[in-house]
Coordinates of N, CA, C and O in Angstrom, one line a residue:
M1 N -10.3 -11.9 -21.2 CA -8.9 -12.3 -21.0 C -8.6 -11.6 -19.7 O -8.6 -11.9 -19.0
L2 N -9.4 -10.8 -19.3 CA -9.7 -10.0 -17.9 C -10.2 -10.5 -17.3 O -9.8 -11.2 -15.7
R3 N -11.4 -11.3 -17.9 CA -12.3 -12.7 -16.8 C -11.5 -13.7 -16.5 O -11.3 -14.0 -15.2
D4 N -10.2 -13.8 -17.2 CA -9.4 -15.4 -17.1 C -8.8 -14.6 -15.7 O -8.6 -15.6 -14.8
L5 N -8.2 -13.7 -16.0 CA -7.1 -13.1 -14.9 C -8.2 -12.9 -13.9 O -6.5 -13.5 -12.7
Y6 N -9.0 -12.5 -13.3 CA -9.7 -12.5 -12.2 C -9.8 -13.5 -11.4 O -10.0 -13.8 -10.2
D7 N -10.4 -14.5 -12.4 CA -11.1 -16.5 -12.0 C -9.6 -16.4 -11.1 O -9.5 -17.4 -10.4
K8 N -8.4 -16.7 -12.1 CA -6.8 -17.2 -11.3 C -6.5 -16.1 -10.1 O -6.5 -17.0 -9.1
V9 N -6.5 -15.0 -10.2 CA -6.5 -14.3 -8.9 C -7.3 -14.9 -7.9 O -7.0 -15.2 -7.0
I10 N -8.7 -15.0 -8.0 CA -9.8 -15.6 -7.4 C -9.2 -16.6 -6.8 O -8.7 -17.2 -5.6
K11 N -8.8 -17.7 -7.5 CA -8.7 -19.5 -7.5 C -7.2 -19.1 -6.0 O -7.3 -19.9 -5.1
L12 N -6.4 -18.2 -6.5 CA -5.0 -18.3 -5.9 C -5.1 -18.1 -4.4 O -4.5 -18.3 -3.8
S13 N -6.4 -17.1 -4.4 CA -6.0 -16.4 -3.5 C -6.9 -17.6 -2.1 O -6.7 -17.0 -0.8
E14 N -7.0 -18.7 -3.1 CA -7.6 -19.6 -1.4 C -6.5 -21.0 -1.6 O -6.7 -21.7 -0.7
R15 N -5.7 -20.7 -1.6 CA -4.3 -22.0 -1.9 C -3.6 -21.4 -0.4 O -3.9 -19.9 0.7
K16 N -3.1 -22.1 -0.1 CA -2.1 -22.3 1.3 C -1.1 -20.8 1.1 O -0.8 -20.3 2.3
N17 N -0.4 -21.1 0.1 CA 0.3 -19.5 -0.6 C -0.1 -18.6 -0.6 O 0.9 -17.3 -0.5
A18 N -0.9 -18.7 -0.3 CA -2.0 -17.2 -0.8 C -1.5 -16.0 1.0 O -1.3 -15.0 0.4
L19 N -1.5 -16.7 2.0 CA -1.1 -15.9 2.9 C 0.4 -15.4 2.8 O 0.7 -14.2 3.2
P20 N 1.3 -16.2 2.4 CA 2.0 -15.4 2.8 C 3.2 -14.7 1.6 O 3.4 -13.6 1.3
T21 N 2.3 -14.7 0.1 CA 2.2 -14.1 -1.3 C 1.5 -12.4 -0.3 O 2.1 -11.2 -0.8
L22 N 0.4 -12.8 0.0 CA 0.2 -11.1 0.5 C 0.8 -10.7 1.6 O 1.4 -9.6 1.4
A23 N 1.5 -11.5 2.6 CA 2.6 -10.7 3.0 C 4.2 -10.4 2.4 O 4.6 -8.9 2.9
A24 N 4.0 -10.9 1.5 CA 5.3 -10.1 0.7 C 5.0 -9.5 -0.6 O 5.7 -8.4 -0.5
V25 N 3.9 -9.3 -0.6 CA 3.6 -8.1 -1.4 C 3.5 -6.7 -0.9 O 4.0 -5.8 -1.1
S26 N 2.8 -7.1 0.5 CA 2.9 -6.1 1.5 C 3.7 -5.2 2.1 O 4.2 -3.9 2.0
F27 N 4.8 -6.1 2.6 CA 6.4 -5.5 2.9 C 7.3 -5.0 1.6 O 7.4 -3.5 2.2
A28 N 6.8 -5.3 1.0 CA 7.4 -4.8 -0.8 C 7.2 -3.7 -1.1 O 7.8 -2.8 -1.2
E29 N 5.9 -3.4 -1.1 CA 5.2 -2.3 -1.1 C 5.7 -1.6 -0.7 O 5.5 0.3 -0.6
S30 N 5.7 -1.6 0.7 CA 6.2 -0.5 1.3 C 7.6 0.0 1.2 O 7.4 1.1 1.8
S31 N 8.4 -0.8 0.5 CA 9.8 -0.2 1.0 C 10.1 -0.2 -1.0 O 11.3 0.8 -0.9
F32 N 10.1 -0.7 -1.4 CA 10.1 -0.5 -3.0 C 9.3 -1.2 -4.0 O 10.0 -0.8 -5.4
F33 N 8.0 -2.1 -4.0 CA 8.2 -2.6 -4.5 C 6.4 -1.3 -5.5 O 6.2 -1.1 -4.6
P34 N 6.1 -1.0 -6.4 CA 5.5 -0.5 -6.8 C 3.7 -1.0 -7.5 O 2.7 -0.3 -6.9
I35 N 3.4 -2.1 -6.8 CA 2.3 -2.5 -6.6 C 1.2 -3.0 -5.7 O 1.9 -3.7 -4.6
P36 N 0.6 -1.9 -5.6 CA -0.1 -2.3 -3.5 C -0.6 -4.0 -3.4 O -1.2 -4.4 -4.5
P37 N -1.2 -4.1 -1.8 CA -1.2 -5.3 -1.4 C -2.8 -5.1 -2.0 O -3.3 -6.7 -1.7
D38 N -3.4 -4.6 -2.7 CA -4.7 -4.2 -2.6 C -5.2 -5.5 -3.9 O -6.5 -6.1 -4.0
V39 N -4.9 -5.4 -4.7 CA -4.7 -6.4 -6.0 C -4.7 -8.4 -5.4 O -5.0 -8.8 -5.4
I40 N -4.0 -8.3 -4.3 CA -4.6 -9.7 -3.4 C -5.0 -9.6 -2.4 O -6.2 -10.6 -2.4
L41 N -5.6 -8.7 -1.5 CA -6.3 -8.5 -0.5 C -7.7 -8.1 -1.2 O -7.8 -9.1 -0.2
V42 N -7.9 -7.3 -1.8 CA -9.5 -7.6 -2.2 C -10.0 -9.3 -3.0 O -11.1 -9.8 -2.2
P43 N -9.3 -10.0 -3.7 CA -9.9 -11.6 -3.8 C -10.3 -12.0 -2.7 O -10.8 -12.9 -3.1
M44 N -8.4 -12.3 -1.8 CA -8.8 -13.3 -0.5 C -9.8 -12.5 0.1 O -10.4 -13.9 0.2
C45 N -10.0 -11.7 0.1 CA -11.3 -11.2 1.1 C -12.5 -11.8 0.4 O -13.4 -12.1 0.9
L46 N -13.1 -11.4 -0.5 CA -13.8 -11.8 -1.4 C -14.5 -13.8 -1.4 O -15.1 -13.9 -1.7
A47 N -13.3 -13.8 -1.6 CA -12.8 -15.4 -2.1 C -13.2 -16.2 -0.2 O -14.2 -16.8 0.0
Q48 N -12.3 -15.3 0.8 CA -13.1 -15.8 2.0 C -13.5 -15.0 2.8 O -12.5 -14.6 3.9
P49 N -14.1 -14.5 2.9 CA -14.4 -12.9 3.5 C -14.8 -13.4 5.2 O -14.5 -12.5 6.3
Q50 N -14.8 -15.2 5.8 CA -14.5 -15.2 7.1 C -12.9 -14.9 8.0 O -13.2 -14.8 9.2
K51 N -12.2 -14.6 6.7 CA -10.9 -14.8 7.0 C -10.7 -13.1 6.5 O -9.3 -12.8 6.9
A52 N -11.2 -12.5 6.6 CA -11.0 -11.1 5.8 C -9.9 -10.0 7.2 O -9.3 -9.4 6.6
R53 N -10.6 -10.8 8.7 CA -9.8 -9.6 9.3 C -8.1 -9.8 9.9 O -7.2 -9.5 9.9
L54 N -8.1 -11.4 9.2 CA -7.2 -12.3 9.4 C -5.8 -11.4 8.3 O -5.1 -11.6 8.1
F55 N -6.4 -12.0 7.0 CA -6.0 -10.5 5.6 C -5.6 -9.3 6.3 O -4.1 -8.9 5.8
A56 N -6.6 -8.3 7.3 CA -6.2 -7.3 7.0 C -5.1 -7.4 8.3 O -4.1 -6.7 8.3
A57 N -4.7 -7.8 9.4 CA -3.8 -8.1 10.0 C -2.3 -8.4 9.4 O -1.0 -8.0 9.6
V58 N -2.6 -9.5 8.9 CA -0.8 -9.9 8.0 C -1.2 -8.6 7.0 O 0.7 -8.2 7.1
C59 N -1.9 -8.2 6.2 CA -1.2 -7.0 5.8 C -0.9 -5.7 6.5 O 0.6 -5.1 5.6
T60 N -1.6 -5.6 7.3 CA -0.9 -4.3 8.1 C 0.5 -5.1 8.7 O 1.8 -3.8 8.8
I61 N 0.6 -5.6 9.2 CA 1.8 -6.0 10.1 C 3.1 -6.4 9.1 O 4.2 -5.0 8.5
A62 N 2.7 -6.9 7.7 CA 3.9 -6.9 6.8 C 4.0 -5.4 6.1 O 5.0 -5.4 5.3
S63 N 2.9 -5.0 6.4 CA 3.1 -3.6 5.5 C 4.0 -3.0 6.3 O 5.0 -1.8 5.7
V64 N 4.1 -2.6 7.8 CA 4.4 -1.5 8.1 C 6.6 -2.5 8.6 O 6.9 -1.0 8.5
L65 N 6.7 -3.8 8.4 CA 7.4 -4.2 8.5 C 8.5 -3.4 7.6 O 10.2 -3.1 7.2
G66 N 7.6 -3.7 6.2 CA 8.4 -3.1 4.8 C 8.5 -1.6 5.1 O 9.5 -1.6 4.4
G67 N 7.5 -0.7 5.7 CA 8.1 -0.1 5.8 C 9.1 1.0 7.3 O 9.4 1.4 6.5
I68 N 9.6 -0.5 8.1 CA 10.5 0.5 8.4 C 12.2 0.1 7.5 O 13.2 0.7 7.7
L69 N 11.7 -1.3 7.1 CA 12.8 -1.1 6.0 C 13.2 -0.3 4.9 O 14.1 0.5 4.5
G70 N 11.9 0.2 4.8 CA 11.7 1.8 3.7 C 12.3 2.5 4.5 O 13.5 4.4 4.0
Y71 N 11.6 3.4 5.5 CA 12.7 3.9 7.0 C 13.9 3.9 6.9 O 15.0 4.4 6.6
F72 N 15.1 2.3 7.1 CA 16.7 2.5 7.1 C 16.8 2.8 5.8 O 17.8 3.2 5.9
I73 N 16.2 2.8 4.6 CA 16.8 3.2 3.2 C 17.4 4.4 3.5 O 18.2 5.0 2.4
G74 N 16.5 5.2 3.5 CA 15.9 6.0 3.7 C 16.9 7.0 4.6 O 17.6 8.0 4.2
A75 N 17.2 6.7 5.5 CA 18.2 6.9 7.5 C 19.4 6.4 6.7 O 21.0 7.6 7.1
F76 N 19.4 5.3 6.2 CA 21.0 4.8 5.6 C 21.3 4.9 4.5 O 22.7 4.5 4.6
L77 N 20.7 4.8 4.1 CA 21.5 4.4 2.1 C 20.8 5.4 1.7 O 20.3 5.0 0.0
Y78 N 20.3 6.2 1.9 CA 19.4 7.3 1.1 C 20.7 7.5 -0.2 O 20.4 7.6 -1.4
D79 N 22.2 7.6 0.4 CA 23.1 8.4 -0.9 C 23.2 7.1 -2.3 O 23.6 7.5 -3.5
T80 N 22.8 6.2 -2.2 CA 22.5 5.0 -2.9 C 20.9 4.3 -3.6 O 21.0 4.6 -4.6
L81 N 21.2 3.1 -2.4 CA 19.9 2.7 -2.8 C 18.3 4.0 -2.8 O 17.7 3.5 -3.6
G82 N 18.3 4.6 -1.8 CA 17.3 5.4 -1.7 C 17.0 6.4 -2.8 O 16.3 6.6 -3.1
Q83 N 18.1 6.9 -2.7 CA 18.0 7.9 -4.2 C 17.8 7.7 -5.5 O 16.8 7.9 -5.9
W84 N 18.4 6.4 -5.9 CA 18.1 5.6 -7.0 C 16.2 5.1 -6.7 O 16.0 5.0 -7.8
L85 N 16.3 4.9 -6.2 CA 14.5 3.6 -5.8 C 13.4 5.3 -5.8 O 12.5 5.4 -6.4
I86 N 13.8 6.7 -5.1 CA 12.9 7.4 -5.7 C 12.9 8.2 -7.1 O 11.8 7.9 -7.1
S87 N 14.7 8.1 -7.6 CA 14.6 8.6 -8.7 C 13.4 8.2 -9.8 O 13.6 8.1 -10.5
L88 N 14.1 6.5 -8.9 CA 13.0 5.3 -10.4 C 11.4 5.2 -10.5 O 11.1 5.7 -11.8
Y89 N 10.9 6.1 -9.9 CA 9.9 6.1 -9.1 C 9.4 7.7 -10.1 O 8.3 8.2 -10.1
G90 N 10.4 8.4 -10.1 CA 10.4 9.7 -10.9 C 9.5 10.8 -9.6 O 9.6 12.2 -10.1
Y91 N 10.7 10.7 -8.2 CA 10.0 11.5 -7.2 C 11.6 12.5 -6.9 O 12.1 12.6 -5.9
G92 N 13.2 11.8 -6.8 CA 14.1 12.6 -7.0 C 14.1 14.6 -6.6 O 14.7 14.9 -5.9
D93 N 13.4 15.1 -7.8 CA 12.8 16.3 -7.2 C 12.3 16.6 -5.9 O 12.4 17.4 -5.5
S94 N 11.5 15.7 -6.1 CA 10.8 16.1 -4.9 C 10.9 15.9 -3.4 O 10.7 16.6 -2.7
V95 N 11.9 14.9 -3.0 CA 12.1 14.7 -1.4 C 12.8 15.8 -0.8 O 12.5 15.5 0.7
E96 N 13.1 16.6 -0.9 CA 13.8 17.5 -0.4 C 12.8 18.7 0.1 O 12.8 18.6 1.9
A97 N 12.0 18.8 -0.7 CA 10.8 19.6 -0.6 C 9.5 19.0 1.3 O 8.9 19.3 1.1
F98 N 9.3 17.2 0.3 CA 9.0 16.6 1.5 C 10.3 16.3 2.9 O 9.4 16.4 4.0
R99 N 11.0 16.5 2.9 CA 11.7 16.3 4.1 C 11.1 17.6 4.4 O 11.3 17.6 5.9
E100 N 11.6 19.6 4.4 CA 11.0 20.4 4.4 C 9.7 20.2 5.3 O 9.5 20.9 6.7
A101 N 8.9 19.4 4.7 CA 7.5 19.4 5.2 C 7.1 18.7 6.5 O 6.8 18.8 7.4
Y102 N 8.5 17.9 6.1 CA 7.9 17.0 7.6 C 8.3 17.5 9.1 O 7.9 17.1 9.9
A103 N 9.2 18.9 8.2 CA 9.6 19.5 10.0 C 8.6 20.3 10.6 O 8.5 20.3 11.6
K104 N 7.1 20.1 9.9 CA 6.2 21.2 9.9 C 4.7 20.1 10.5 O 4.4 19.9 11.8
W105 N 4.6 19.0 9.5 CA 3.4 17.8 9.2 C 4.1 16.6 9.8 O 2.8 16.1 8.8
G106 N 5.1 16.3 9.7 CA 5.2 14.6 10.0 C 4.4 14.1 10.5 O 4.1 13.2 9.0
A107 N 3.9 13.8 11.6 CA 2.4 13.2 12.0 C 1.7 13.2 10.7 O 0.7 12.2 10.3
W108 N 1.1 14.2 10.2 CA -0.4 14.4 9.3 C 0.5 13.4 7.9 O -0.2 12.7 7.3
I109 N 1.9 14.2 7.7 CA 2.1 13.3 5.8 C 2.0 12.4 7.0 O 1.4 10.9 5.5
I110 N 2.9 11.3 7.7 CA 2.4 9.6 7.1 C 1.1 9.2 7.6 O 0.7 8.4 6.5
L111 N 0.0 9.6 8.3 CA -1.1 9.8 8.7 C -2.2 9.8 7.6 O -2.8 8.8 7.1
I112 N -1.9 10.5 6.6 CA -2.5 11.1 5.4 C -2.1 9.9 4.3 O -3.3 9.5 4.0
K113 N -0.9 10.1 4.3 CA -0.7 9.7 3.1 C -0.6 8.1 3.0 O -0.3 7.3 1.6
G114 N -0.7 7.3 3.7 CA -0.7 5.8 4.4 C -1.8 5.5 4.3 O -2.2 4.3 3.5
M115 N -3.5 6.2 4.0 CA -4.4 6.0 3.6 C -4.9 5.9 2.5 O -5.4 5.7 1.4
T116 N -4.2 7.0 1.3 CA -4.0 7.4 0.2 C -3.5 6.0 -1.1 O -2.5 5.7 -0.4
P117 N -3.7 6.7 -2.6 CA -2.9 6.1 -3.4 C -1.2 6.8 -3.6 O -0.9 5.8 -4.2
I118 N -1.1 8.0 -2.7 CA 0.2 7.7 -3.4 C 1.0 5.8 -2.1 O 0.9 6.3 -1.6
P119 N 2.2 6.5 -3.4 CA 3.4 4.7 -3.1 C 3.4 5.2 -1.7 O 4.6 6.4 -1.3
Y120 N 3.3 4.2 -1.2 CA 3.6 4.8 0.6 C 5.1 4.3 0.8 O 5.9 4.7 1.5
K121 N 6.0 3.6 -0.2 CA 7.2 3.8 -0.1 C 8.0 5.2 0.2 O 9.0 5.1 0.4
I122 N 7.3 6.2 -1.0 CA 7.9 7.4 -1.3 C 8.1 8.3 0.5 O 8.7 8.4 0.8
V123 N 7.0 7.6 1.6 CA 6.5 8.1 2.6 C 7.8 7.8 4.0 O 8.6 8.1 4.5
T124 N 7.9 5.9 3.5 CA 9.3 5.3 4.5 C 10.5 5.8 4.0 O 10.6 6.2 5.1
I125 N 10.5 5.9 2.8 CA 12.0 6.2 2.2 C 12.5 7.9 3.5 O 12.9 8.3 3.8
A126 N 11.4 8.8 3.0 CA 11.3 10.0 3.3 C 11.9 10.1 3.9 O 11.7 11.6 5.1
S127 N 10.5 9.2 5.4 CA 10.6 9.3 6.6 C 12.2 9.2 7.3 O 12.7 9.8 8.8
G128 N 12.8 8.1 7.0 CA 13.6 7.9 7.0 C 14.9 8.5 7.0 O 15.9 9.4 7.4
F129 N 14.6 9.7 5.7 CA 15.6 10.4 5.0 C 15.7 11.5 5.4 O 17.1 12.6 6.5
A130 N 14.0 12.3 6.4 CA 14.5 13.7 6.8 C 14.6 13.2 8.5 O 14.3 14.4 9.3
G131 N 14.9 11.7 9.0 CA 15.3 11.9 10.1 C 14.3 11.9 11.2 O 14.2 12.4 12.5
Y132 N 12.8 11.5 10.5 CA 11.3 11.7 11.8 C 11.6 11.0 12.6 O 12.6 9.5 12.5
D133 N 11.2 11.0 13.7 CA 11.2 10.0 15.0 C 10.6 8.4 14.7 O 9.6 8.6 14.3
F134 N 11.8 7.8 14.5 CA 11.5 6.1 14.0 C 10.2 5.3 15.5 O 9.4 4.8 14.8
F135 N 9.4 5.9 16.7 CA 8.8 5.3 17.4 C 7.3 5.8 16.7 O 6.7 4.7 16.3
M136 N 7.5 7.3 16.5 CA 6.3 8.2 15.9 C 6.2 7.1 14.8 O 5.1 7.1 14.2
F137 N 7.0 7.0 13.5 CA 7.3 6.6 12.6 C 6.1 5.0 12.4 O 5.6 4.9 11.7
V138 N 7.0 4.5 13.3 CA 6.4 2.7 14.0 C 5.0 3.1 13.7 O 3.7 2.2 13.2
L139 N 4.5 3.9 15.0 CA 3.2 4.2 15.8 C 2.3 4.6 14.8 O 1.2 3.7 14.4
L140 N 2.4 5.5 13.7 CA 1.6 6.4 12.5 C 1.5 5.3 11.4 O 0.4 5.0 11.1
S141 N 2.4 4.2 11.6 CA 2.6 3.6 10.0 C 1.2 2.6 10.7 O 0.9 1.8 9.9
L142 N 1.3 1.9 11.6 CA 0.5 0.6 13.1 C -0.7 1.3 12.3 O -1.9 0.7 11.9
I143 N -1.1 2.5 12.4 CA -2.4 3.5 12.8 C -3.2 3.4 11.1 O -3.8 3.0 11.0
T144 N -2.2 3.6 10.6 CA -2.3 4.6 9.5 C -2.8 3.4 7.9 O -4.1 2.9 7.8
R145 N -2.0 2.2 7.9 CA -2.4 1.3 7.2 C -3.3 0.1 8.3 O -3.5 -0.8 6.8
G146 N -3.2 -0.3 9.0 CA -4.0 -1.0 9.8 C -5.2 0.3 10.1 O -6.4 -1.1 8.6
A147 N -5.9 1.3 9.5 CA -7.4 1.4 9.1 C -7.3 1.5 7.4 O -8.6 1.0 7.1
R148 N -6.6 2.0 6.5 CA -6.5 1.3 5.5 C -7.2 -0.5 5.4 O -7.6 -0.1 4.4
F149 N -5.8 -0.7 5.6 CA -5.8 -2.6 4.9 C -7.8 -2.9 6.4 O -8.3 -3.5 5.5
F150 N -8.0 -2.2 7.0 CA -9.3 -3.0 8.3 C -9.8 -2.4 7.2 O -11.5 -3.4 7.1
L151 N -10.2 -1.5 6.9 CA -11.3 -0.3 6.5 C -11.7 -1.6 5.1 O -13.3 -2.0 5.1
V152 N -10.9 -1.7 4.7 CA -11.2 -2.5 3.1 C -11.6 -4.0 3.7 O -12.9 -4.4 3.2
A153 N -11.0 -5.1 4.3 CA -11.4 -6.3 4.7 C -12.6 -5.7 5.2 O -13.6 -7.0 5.0
E154 N -12.9 -5.1 6.0 CA -14.4 -5.1 6.6 C -15.1 -5.0 6.2 O -16.5 -5.0 6.3
L155 N -15.7 -3.7 5.0 CA -15.7 -3.7 4.2 C -16.4 -4.5 2.9 O -17.6 -5.3 2.9
L156 N -15.7 -5.3 2.8 CA -15.5 -6.8 1.9 C -16.3 -7.9 2.7 O -16.9 -8.7 2.9
R157 N -16.1 -7.8 4.1 CA -16.8 -9.1 4.7 C -17.9 -8.4 4.8 O -18.8 -9.9 5.2
I158 N -18.6 -7.5 5.1 CA -19.4 -7.0 5.2 C -20.7 -7.5 4.4 O -21.5 -8.2 4.1
Y159 N -19.4 -6.6 3.1 CA -20.8 -6.3 1.6 C -20.2 -7.3 0.3 O -19.9 -6.9 -0.2
G160 N -18.9 -8.3 1.4 CA -18.6 -8.8 0.0 C -19.8 -9.8 -1.1 O -19.1 -9.0 -2.6
D161 N -20.6 -10.2 -1.3 CA -21.3 -10.4 -1.9 C -21.6 -9.4 -3.0 O -21.4 -9.4 -4.2
P162 N -22.0 -8.8 -2.4 CA -23.1 -7.1 -3.4 C -21.3 -6.5 -3.9 O -21.6 -6.7 -5.5
I163 N -20.5 -6.6 -3.5 CA -19.1 -5.7 -4.1 C -18.6 -6.9 -5.4 O -18.3 -6.5 -6.1
R164 N -19.0 -8.3 -4.8 CA -17.9 -9.5 -5.9 C -19.5 -9.2 -6.4 O -18.3 -9.7 -8.2
E165 N -20.2 -9.2 -7.2 CA -21.2 -9.1 -8.0 C -20.7 -7.5 -9.1 O -21.0 -8.1 -10.2
F166 N -20.8 -6.7 -8.2 CA -20.4 -5.3 -8.6 C -19.2 -5.7 -9.8 O -18.8 -5.3 -10.7
I167 N -18.5 -6.1 -9.1 CA -16.9 -6.5 -9.3 C -16.9 -7.1 -10.9 O -16.3 -7.4 -12.0
E168 N -18.2 -8.2 -10.8 CA -17.7 -9.1 -11.8 C -18.2 -8.5 -12.9 O -18.4 -9.2 -13.9
K169 N -19.7 -8.3 -12.5 CA -20.3 -7.1 -13.7 C -19.6 -6.3 -14.4 O -20.1 -6.2 -15.8
R170 N -19.4 -5.8 -13.7 CA -18.3 -4.3 -14.3 C -16.6 -4.8 -14.6 O -16.1 -3.3 -13.9
L171 N -15.9 -5.7 -14.3 CA -14.9 -6.0 -14.3 C -13.6 -5.0 -14.9 O -12.8 -4.3 -14.2
T172 N -13.8 -4.7 -16.5 CA -13.0 -4.0 -17.2 C -12.8 -2.4 -15.9 O -12.1 -1.3 -16.2
L173 N -14.2 -1.6 -16.1 CA -14.2 -0.4 -15.6 C -13.7 -0.5 -13.5 O -12.7 0.4 -13.6
V174 N -13.6 -1.8 -12.9 CA -13.3 -1.5 -11.5 C -11.7 -1.6 -12.0 O -10.8 -1.1 -11.6
L175 N -11.5 -2.2 -13.0 CA -9.6 -2.6 -13.2 C -9.0 -1.4 -13.8 O -8.0 -0.6 -13.1
T176 N -9.9 -0.8 -14.6 CA -9.0 0.6 -15.3 C -9.6 1.7 -13.6 O -8.0 2.7 -13.8
G177 N -10.3 1.4 -13.1 CA -10.6 2.6 -12.0 C -9.4 2.4 -11.3 O -8.4 3.4 -10.5
F178 N -8.9 1.6 -10.7 CA -8.2 0.5 -10.6 C -6.4 1.6 -10.2 O -5.8 1.7 -9.4
L179 N -6.3 0.9 -11.9 CA -5.1 1.3 -12.3 C -5.2 2.8 -12.2 O -4.1 3.0 -12.4
A180 N -5.9 3.2 -12.3 CA -6.2 5.0 -12.5 C -5.9 5.5 -11.1 O -5.2 6.1 -10.8
A181 N -6.6 5.3 -10.2 CA -5.9 5.4 -8.6 C -5.0 4.6 -8.1 O -3.5 6.0 -8.0
I182 N -3.9 4.1 -9.1 CA -2.1 4.0 -9.3 C -1.7 4.9 -9.1 O -0.5 5.2 -9.0
V183 N -1.8 5.0 -10.7 CA -1.2 5.9 -11.4 C -1.4 7.3 -10.7 O -0.5 8.1 -10.8
G184 N -2.8 7.4 -10.1 CA -3.4 8.7 -9.6 C -2.2 9.2 -8.6 O -2.1 10.6 -8.3
G185 N -2.4 7.8 -7.7 CA -1.9 8.2 -6.8 C -0.2 8.3 -6.9 O 0.9 9.6 -6.2
F186 N 0.7 8.2 -7.9 CA 2.3 8.3 -8.8 C 2.1 9.7 -8.8 O 2.6 10.7 -8.1
F187 N 1.5 10.4 -9.6 CA 0.8 11.3 -9.6 C 0.6 12.9 -8.9 O 1.3 13.6 -9.1
I188 N 0.4 12.7 -8.2 CA 0.0 13.0 -7.1 C 1.2 13.2 -6.5 O 1.1 14.5 -5.5
A189 N 1.4 11.8 -5.6 CA 2.9 12.8 -5.2 C 4.3 13.1 -5.5 O 5.0 14.0 -5.1
K190 N 4.3 12.8 -7.1 CA 5.3 13.9 -8.0 C 5.0 15.5 -7.9 O 5.4 16.6 -7.5
Y191 N 3.7 15.7 -7.9 CA 3.4 17.1 -8.0 C 2.6 18.1 -6.7 O 2.2 19.4 -7.1
A192 N 2.4 16.7 -5.9 CA 2.0 17.4 -4.5 C 3.0 18.8 -3.7 O 2.5 18.9 -3.2
F193 N 4.6 18.4 -4.6 CA 5.1 18.7 -3.6 C 6.0 20.4 -4.3 O 6.6 20.1 -5.5

């Protein structure tokens, strides 16, 4: 079953609509969607390593644009949509502590959390809610999201064949590890504050 799913994702990543799909998932993940764009970025880079940098650029730009939406949700719609989204992911009690942490460590929070499996939507909504400087938020988001996606893409571009071979031989282990990272990211975000 996992092999069929993997093969389908690899084939989908070679289609013409793969790039808009990557952009849509990257955008949505930064503001409300729970699945990170890596589920599409990795297969796309494995299927077409010569385009890995393009994929990383699309992922970065879409993620930052989605982050801007998340920022505006936090800044202007927190009492309605923002609070609901944060509560939906189980972080309702943590946001006030997150807001206080922004007063001291705002730049570091954005930079560090943008590189981790901690859901970036929490950072974007909390940044708007905390009133963090918008220009700095966008700049730091470009740096951290770009670093994350370009690192993944570059590693896959350079070492794609051995990585693809490793993934295909140990598909269950890799998918389990990926799911554990996502769940771990939610867990860390919930209990880190």
